[in-house]
Coordinates of C-alpha atoms (C1' of nucleotides) and ligand atoms in Angstrom, one line a residue:
Chain A
M1 CA 52.7 -104.4 106.0
K2 CA 54.0 -105.5 102.6
R3 CA 52.4 -102.6 100.8
V4 CA 54.4 -99.9 102.6
D5 CA 57.6 -101.9 102.0
E6 CA 56.9 -101.9 98.3
I7 CA 56.3 -98.2 98.3
V8 CA 59.5 -97.5 100.3
K9 CA 61.4 -99.6 97.7
K10 CA 59.8 -97.7 94.8
L11 CA 60.9 -94.4 96.4
S12 CA 64.4 -95.7 97.1
D13 CA 64.8 -97.0 93.6
A14 CA 63.8 -93.6 92.3
G15 CA 66.5 -92.0 94.4
L16 CA 64.1 -90.2 96.7
K17 CA 64.4 -89.7 100.4
I18 CA 61.8 -91.6 102.4
T19 CA 59.4 -89.4 104.3
P20 CA 56.1 -90.1 105.9
Q21 CA 54.5 -87.6 103.6
R22 CA 55.9 -89.2 100.5
I23 CA 54.9 -92.7 101.6
A24 CA 51.3 -91.5 102.4
V25 CA 50.9 -89.7 99.1
M26 CA 52.0 -92.6 97.0
Q27 CA 49.9 -95.0 99.1
S28 CA 46.9 -92.7 98.5
L29 CA 47.4 -92.5 94.8
V30 CA 47.8 -96.3 94.4
E31 CA 44.7 -97.0 96.4
A32 CA 42.5 -94.3 94.8
K33 CA 42.5 -95.7 91.2
T34 CA 40.6 -92.5 90.2
H35 CA 43.5 -90.4 88.9
P36 CA 43.0 -87.9 91.7
T37 CA 43.9 -84.2 91.7
A38 CA 46.5 -82.7 94.1
E39 CA 43.7 -81.2 96.2
E40 CA 41.9 -84.5 96.4
T41 CA 45.1 -86.2 97.4
Y42 CA 45.7 -83.5 100.0
R43 CA 42.3 -84.1 101.6
R44 CA 42.8 -87.8 101.7
V45 CA 46.3 -87.8 103.1
S46 CA 45.5 -85.1 105.6
Q47 CA 43.4 -87.8 107.4
S48 CA 46.5 -89.7 108.3
I49 CA 48.9 -86.8 108.5
P50 CA 47.3 -83.9 110.3
G51 CA 49.1 -80.6 109.7
L52 CA 50.1 -81.7 106.2
S53 CA 50.7 -78.7 104.0
P54 CA 49.0 -78.5 100.5
T55 CA 52.4 -77.2 99.3
T56 CA 54.0 -80.4 100.3
V57 CA 51.5 -82.4 98.3
Y58 CA 52.4 -80.4 95.2
N59 CA 56.1 -80.7 96.0
V60 CA 55.8 -84.5 96.5
L61 CA 53.7 -85.1 93.4
D62 CA 56.1 -83.0 91.4
A63 CA 59.1 -85.0 92.7
F64 CA 57.3 -88.2 91.7
V65 CA 56.6 -86.9 88.2
R66 CA 60.2 -85.7 87.7
N67 CA 61.5 -89.1 88.8
G68 CA 59.1 -91.0 86.6
I69 CA 57.2 -92.9 89.2
V70 CA 53.9 -91.0 88.6
N71 CA 52.5 -89.4 85.4
K72 CA 50.5 -86.2 85.1
V73 CA 47.3 -86.4 83.1
K74 CA 45.1 -83.6 82.1
T75 CA 41.4 -83.6 81.3
D76 CA 39.0 -81.0 80.1
A77 CA 38.3 -80.0 83.7
G78 CA 40.4 -77.6 85.7
A79 CA 43.1 -79.5 87.6
M80 CA 46.0 -81.8 86.8
R81 CA 45.5 -85.4 87.8
Y82 CA 48.1 -87.9 88.9
D83 CA 48.5 -91.5 87.8
P84 CA 50.7 -94.0 89.7
V85 CA 50.4 -96.5 86.8
T86 CA 53.4 -95.7 84.6
D87 CA 53.5 -98.6 82.2
N88 CA 52.0 -97.9 78.8
H89 CA 48.3 -97.5 78.8
H90 CA 45.5 -95.2 77.6
H91 CA 42.5 -93.6 79.3
L92 CA 38.7 -93.8 79.0
Y93 CA 37.3 -90.4 79.8
C94 CA 33.7 -89.2 80.3
E95 CA 33.4 -85.4 79.9
S96 CA 30.1 -85.1 81.8
S97 CA 31.3 -86.8 84.9
D98 CA 35.0 -86.0 84.6
R99 CA 35.6 -89.7 85.4
M100 CA 38.7 -91.3 84.0
E101 CA 39.6 -95.0 83.9
D102 CA 42.7 -96.9 82.7
F103 CA 42.5 -98.7 79.4
H104 CA 45.2 -101.3 78.9
D105 CA 45.2 -102.8 75.4
P106 CA 48.5 -104.5 74.2
E107 CA 46.9 -105.4 70.9
L108 CA 46.1 -101.8 70.1
D109 CA 49.6 -100.8 71.2
R110 CA 51.1 -103.3 68.7
L111 CA 48.8 -102.0 66.0
L112 CA 49.8 -98.4 66.6
E113 CA 53.5 -99.2 66.9
E114 CA 53.4 -101.0 63.6
Y115 CA 51.5 -98.2 62.0
F116 CA 54.0 -95.5 63.1
Q117 CA 57.0 -97.7 62.3
N118 CA 56.1 -97.7 58.7
K119 CA 54.7 -94.2 58.5
K120 CA 57.4 -91.8 59.6
I121 CA 56.2 -88.2 60.3
H122 CA 58.4 -85.7 58.5
G123 CA 60.4 -83.4 60.8
F124 CA 59.1 -85.1 64.0
R125 CA 60.9 -87.7 66.2
L126 CA 58.1 -89.7 67.7
K127 CA 58.4 -90.8 71.3
D128 CA 55.0 -91.8 72.4
V129 CA 51.4 -92.1 71.3
K130 CA 48.6 -91.6 73.8
L131 CA 44.9 -92.1 73.1
Q132 CA 42.2 -90.1 74.9
I133 CA 39.1 -92.2 74.4
V134 CA 36.1 -90.0 75.0
G135 CA 32.6 -91.3 75.8
E136 CA 30.2 -92.1 78.5
F137 CA 30.4 -94.7 81.2
E138 CA 27.1 -96.7 81.3
N139 CA 27.1 -97.5 85.0
S140 CA 27.4 -93.8 85.9
K141 CA 27.1 -94.6 89.6
K142 CA 24.8 -91.7 90.3
Chain B
M1 CA 39.1 -59.0 51.7
K2 CA 37.8 -62.4 51.1
R3 CA 39.0 -63.7 54.4
V4 CA 36.8 -61.5 56.5
D5 CA 33.8 -62.4 54.5
E6 CA 34.5 -66.1 55.1
I7 CA 34.8 -65.4 58.9
V8 CA 31.6 -63.4 58.9
K9 CA 29.8 -66.2 57.2
K10 CA 31.2 -68.8 59.6
L11 CA 29.9 -66.7 62.6
S12 CA 26.5 -66.2 60.9
D13 CA 26.1 -69.9 60.1
A14 CA 26.8 -70.6 63.8
G15 CA 24.0 -68.2 64.8
L16 CA 26.4 -65.7 66.4
K17 CA 26.1 -62.0 66.2
I18 CA 28.8 -60.3 64.2
T19 CA 31.1 -58.1 66.3
P20 CA 34.6 -56.6 65.5
Q21 CA 35.9 -58.5 68.6
R22 CA 34.6 -61.8 67.3
I23 CA 35.9 -61.3 63.8
A24 CA 39.3 -60.3 65.1
V25 CA 39.6 -63.2 67.5
M26 CA 38.6 -65.8 64.8
Q27 CA 41.0 -64.2 62.3
S28 CA 43.8 -64.3 64.9
L29 CA 43.1 -68.0 65.6
V30 CA 43.0 -69.0 61.9
E31 CA 46.2 -67.1 61.1
A32 CA 48.1 -68.3 64.2
K33 CA 48.2 -72.0 63.4
T34 CA 49.8 -72.5 66.8
H35 CA 46.8 -73.4 68.9
P36 CA 47.2 -70.3 71.0
T37 CA 46.0 -69.7 74.5
A38 CA 43.4 -67.1 75.5
E39 CA 46.1 -64.8 76.8
E40 CA 48.2 -65.1 73.6
T41 CA 45.1 -64.4 71.6
Y42 CA 44.3 -61.4 73.8
R43 CA 47.8 -60.0 73.2
R44 CA 47.5 -60.4 69.4
V45 CA 44.0 -59.1 69.0
S46 CA 44.7 -56.1 71.3
Q47 CA 47.0 -54.8 68.6
S48 CA 44.1 -54.2 66.2
I49 CA 41.4 -53.5 68.9
P50 CA 42.9 -51.3 71.6
G51 CA 40.8 -51.3 74.8
L52 CA 39.8 -54.9 74.2
S53 CA 39.1 -56.7 77.5
P54 CA 40.6 -60.0 78.4
T55 CA 37.2 -61.1 79.6
T56 CA 35.8 -60.5 76.1
V57 CA 38.4 -62.9 74.7
Y58 CA 37.4 -65.6 77.2
N59 CA 33.7 -64.9 76.4
V60 CA 34.3 -65.0 72.6
L61 CA 36.3 -68.1 72.7
D62 CA 33.7 -69.8 75.0
A63 CA 31.0 -68.8 72.5
F64 CA 33.0 -70.3 69.7
V65 CA 33.5 -73.5 71.5
R66 CA 29.8 -73.8 72.6
N67 CA 28.8 -73.3 69.0
G68 CA 31.2 -75.8 67.6
I69 CA 33.4 -73.6 65.4
V70 CA 36.4 -73.8 67.7
N71 CA 37.8 -76.7 69.8
K72 CA 39.5 -76.6 73.1
V73 CA 42.7 -78.6 73.3
K74 CA 44.7 -79.2 76.4
T75 CA 48.4 -80.1 76.9
D76 CA 50.3 -81.1 80.0
A77 CA 51.2 -77.5 80.4
G78 CA 49.2 -74.8 82.0
A79 CA 46.5 -73.1 79.9
M80 CA 43.8 -74.3 77.5
R81 CA 44.5 -73.7 73.8
Y82 CA 42.1 -73.1 71.0
D83 CA 41.9 -74.7 67.6
P84 CA 39.8 -73.3 64.7
V85 CA 40.3 -76.5 62.8
T86 CA 37.2 -78.5 63.7
D87 CA 37.3 -81.4 61.3
N88 CA 38.7 -84.6 62.7
H89 CA 42.5 -84.5 63.3
H90 CA 45.1 -85.3 65.8
H91 CA 48.1 -83.4 67.3
L92 CA 51.8 -83.6 67.3
Y93 CA 53.1 -82.3 70.6
C94 CA 56.6 -81.5 71.8
E95 CA 56.8 -81.3 75.6
S96 CA 60.0 -79.4 75.8
S97 CA 58.9 -76.5 73.6
D98 CA 55.1 -76.8 74.2
R99 CA 54.7 -76.7 70.5
M100 CA 51.6 -78.3 69.0
E101 CA 50.9 -79.0 65.3
D102 CA 48.0 -80.5 63.5
F103 CA 48.2 -84.1 62.2
H104 CA 45.6 -85.1 59.6
D105 CA 45.6 -88.8 58.7
P106 CA 42.5 -90.4 57.2
E107 CA 44.2 -93.8 56.9
L108 CA 44.9 -93.9 60.6
D109 CA 41.3 -92.7 61.3
R110 CA 40.0 -95.6 59.3
L111 CA 42.3 -98.0 61.1
L112 CA 41.1 -96.8 64.5
E113 CA 37.4 -96.7 63.5
E114 CA 37.6 -100.3 62.3
Y115 CA 39.5 -101.4 65.5
F116 CA 37.0 -99.9 67.8
Q117 CA 34.0 -101.1 65.8
N118 CA 35.1 -104.7 66.4
K119 CA 36.4 -104.2 70.0
K120 CA 33.6 -102.9 72.1
I121 CA 34.7 -101.6 75.5
H122 CA 32.5 -103.0 78.2
G123 CA 30.4 -100.4 80.1
F124 CA 31.6 -97.5 78.0
R125 CA 29.8 -95.9 75.0
L126 CA 32.6 -94.5 72.8
K127 CA 32.2 -91.2 71.2
D128 CA 35.6 -90.1 69.9
V129 CA 39.2 -91.2 69.9
K130 CA 42.0 -88.6 69.7
L131 CA 45.7 -89.2 69.6
Q132 CA 48.3 -87.0 71.2
I133 CA 51.5 -87.9 69.5
V134 CA 54.3 -86.9 71.7
G135 CA 57.9 -86.3 70.5
E136 CA 60.3 -83.7 69.3
F137 CA 60.1 -81.4 66.3
E138 CA 63.5 -81.6 64.5
N139 CA 63.5 -78.1 63.1
S140 CA 63.1 -76.6 66.5
K141 CA 63.4 -73.1 65.1
K142 CA 65.6 -72.0 68.0
Chain C
dT1 C1' 14.5 -45.1 63.5
dT2 C1' 13.5 -47.3 67.6
dT3 C1' 13.8 -51.2 70.5
dT4 C1' 15.9 -54.9 72.9
dA5 C1' 18.4 -58.8 73.7
dA6 C1' 23.0 -59.9 73.6
dA7 C1' 27.9 -58.5 73.7
dT8 C1' 31.5 -56.0 75.9
dT9 C1' 33.8 -54.0 79.6
dG10 C1' 35.8 -53.3 84.3
dT11 C1' 36.1 -55.0 88.7
dA12 C1' 36.1 -58.2 91.9
dC13 C1' 36.5 -63.0 93.0
dA14 C1' 38.0 -67.9 92.7
dA15 C1' 40.7 -72.1 91.9
dA16 C1' 45.0 -74.1 91.0
dT17 C1' 49.6 -73.7 91.4
dT18 C1' 54.2 -71.7 92.4
dA19 C1' 57.9 -68.8 95.0
dC20 C1' 60.3 -68.2 98.9
dA21 C1' 62.2 -68.0 103.5
dA22 C1' 62.1 -70.3 107.9
dT23 C1' 62.1 -74.7 110.2
dT24 C1' 62.5 -79.5 110.5
dT25 C1' 64.2 -83.9 109.3
dA26 C1' 66.3 -88.1 106.8
dA27 C1' 70.2 -90.2 106.3
dA28 C1' 75.3 -89.8 105.4
dA29 C1' 79.5 -89.1 107.9
dA30 C1' 82.1 -89.1 111.9
Chain D
dT1 C1' 75.3 -93.2 118.6
dT2 C1' 75.9 -88.5 117.7
dT3 C1' 76.8 -84.9 114.5
dT4 C1' 76.3 -82.7 110.3
dT5 C1' 74.1 -81.2 106.2
dA6 C1' 71.6 -81.2 102.2
dA7 C1' 67.0 -81.9 101.2
dA8 C1' 62.1 -81.9 102.6
dT9 C1' 58.4 -79.6 104.8
dT10 C1' 55.8 -75.8 106.2
dG11 C1' 53.2 -71.3 106.1
dT12 C1' 52.6 -67.3 103.7
dA13 C1' 52.2 -64.6 99.9
dA14 C1' 52.1 -64.2 95.0
dT15 C1' 50.9 -65.7 90.4
dT16 C1' 48.4 -67.8 86.7
dT17 C1' 44.3 -68.8 84.6
dG18 C1' 40.4 -68.1 84.5
dT19 C1' 34.8 -66.9 86.2
dA20 C1' 30.9 -63.9 88.2
dC21 C1' 28.5 -60.0 87.9
dA22 C1' 26.5 -55.3 87.2
dA23 C1' 26.9 -51.3 84.2
dT24 C1' 27.3 -49.8 79.5
dT25 C1' 27.3 -50.3 74.7
dT26 C1' 26.0 -52.2 70.4
dA27 C1' 24.2 -55.4 66.6
dA28 C1' 20.5 -56.2 64.3
dA29 C1' 15.4 -57.2 64.4
dA30 C1' 11.1 -54.8 64.2
Ligands
MN1 MN1 42.3 -79.9 92.7
MN2 MN1 47.4 -68.1 78.8
ZN3 ZN1 46.0 -94.2 84.0
ZN4 ZN1 44.5 -78.9 65.7

DNA sequence: TTTTAAATTGTACAAATTACAATTTAAAAA
DNA sequence: TTTTTAAATTGTAATTTGTACAATTTAAAA
């Protein structure tokens, strides 16, 4: 299975020990594409790892975030969500369905980068600009 | 006190009953300028209204949000924060200090509006674009 | 002044997350 | 390969951030 090898390499490169729990959590995140919560991730991964502890999922996700291989994202709803896509991108978000999708747009990124290179913000060292694009998905599958 | 009159008018205009708790919560939000959490607001307002219930603060803030005179804002940290500035603006945010400041920029707003007018996003009806500008405040008062 | 719908309060409950001590395990060292 | 050890996992309890609900009080309309 090539996919598991890639995940193992990603964990290794981040300096993390390889455990079945970590492999399964990362695999679940990558396959989900829905920016799942910790609890959703726990439910999914429990299928393949019975006896998995919810605490472990929180620990694993936190380790991933601390080591930069997963990002935390927050919406208007209750829980934190986790994003295995760490290259620069933004999010489309629908408040009524709480659905969130990736939005990659290099042209927009160039535009923003240029804008903020010229316009310095007094007293603030800018590191990153994130857009939250709020609206409605038209094919609201339900 | 002119300020209280303005707050009373704002509540009236929104169709809300005038109560000491609501006046004090709105006054606290406006004076704070820090996008405080419900719990911070409860601590501040308790000074002037002893016996105030935390539940009331949640109720009042929720009524303000439902009636459009306050916005909820979220960060990557734990709790929701409340913003009495409801005209269009963005936020500067420092992750290490969890500090958040307003960023008004009509030029940027025009740029973004123009960009998204030309570039339609397939399957998504866009309603609003907000920037979270992440970085470090240089005068980190501490 | 009376009436009443809405606001406030206290308590209990809930969801999401964290703390911590005991146990197990990955992987480095021998 | 076996031993060792620091780190990961687990279960439990606690904490944080709220929400639900019934009883009481109150703003403001009549
Ligand atoms: Mn969850
Ligand atoms: Mn709080
Ligand atoms: Zn994403
Ligand atoms: Zn603001």
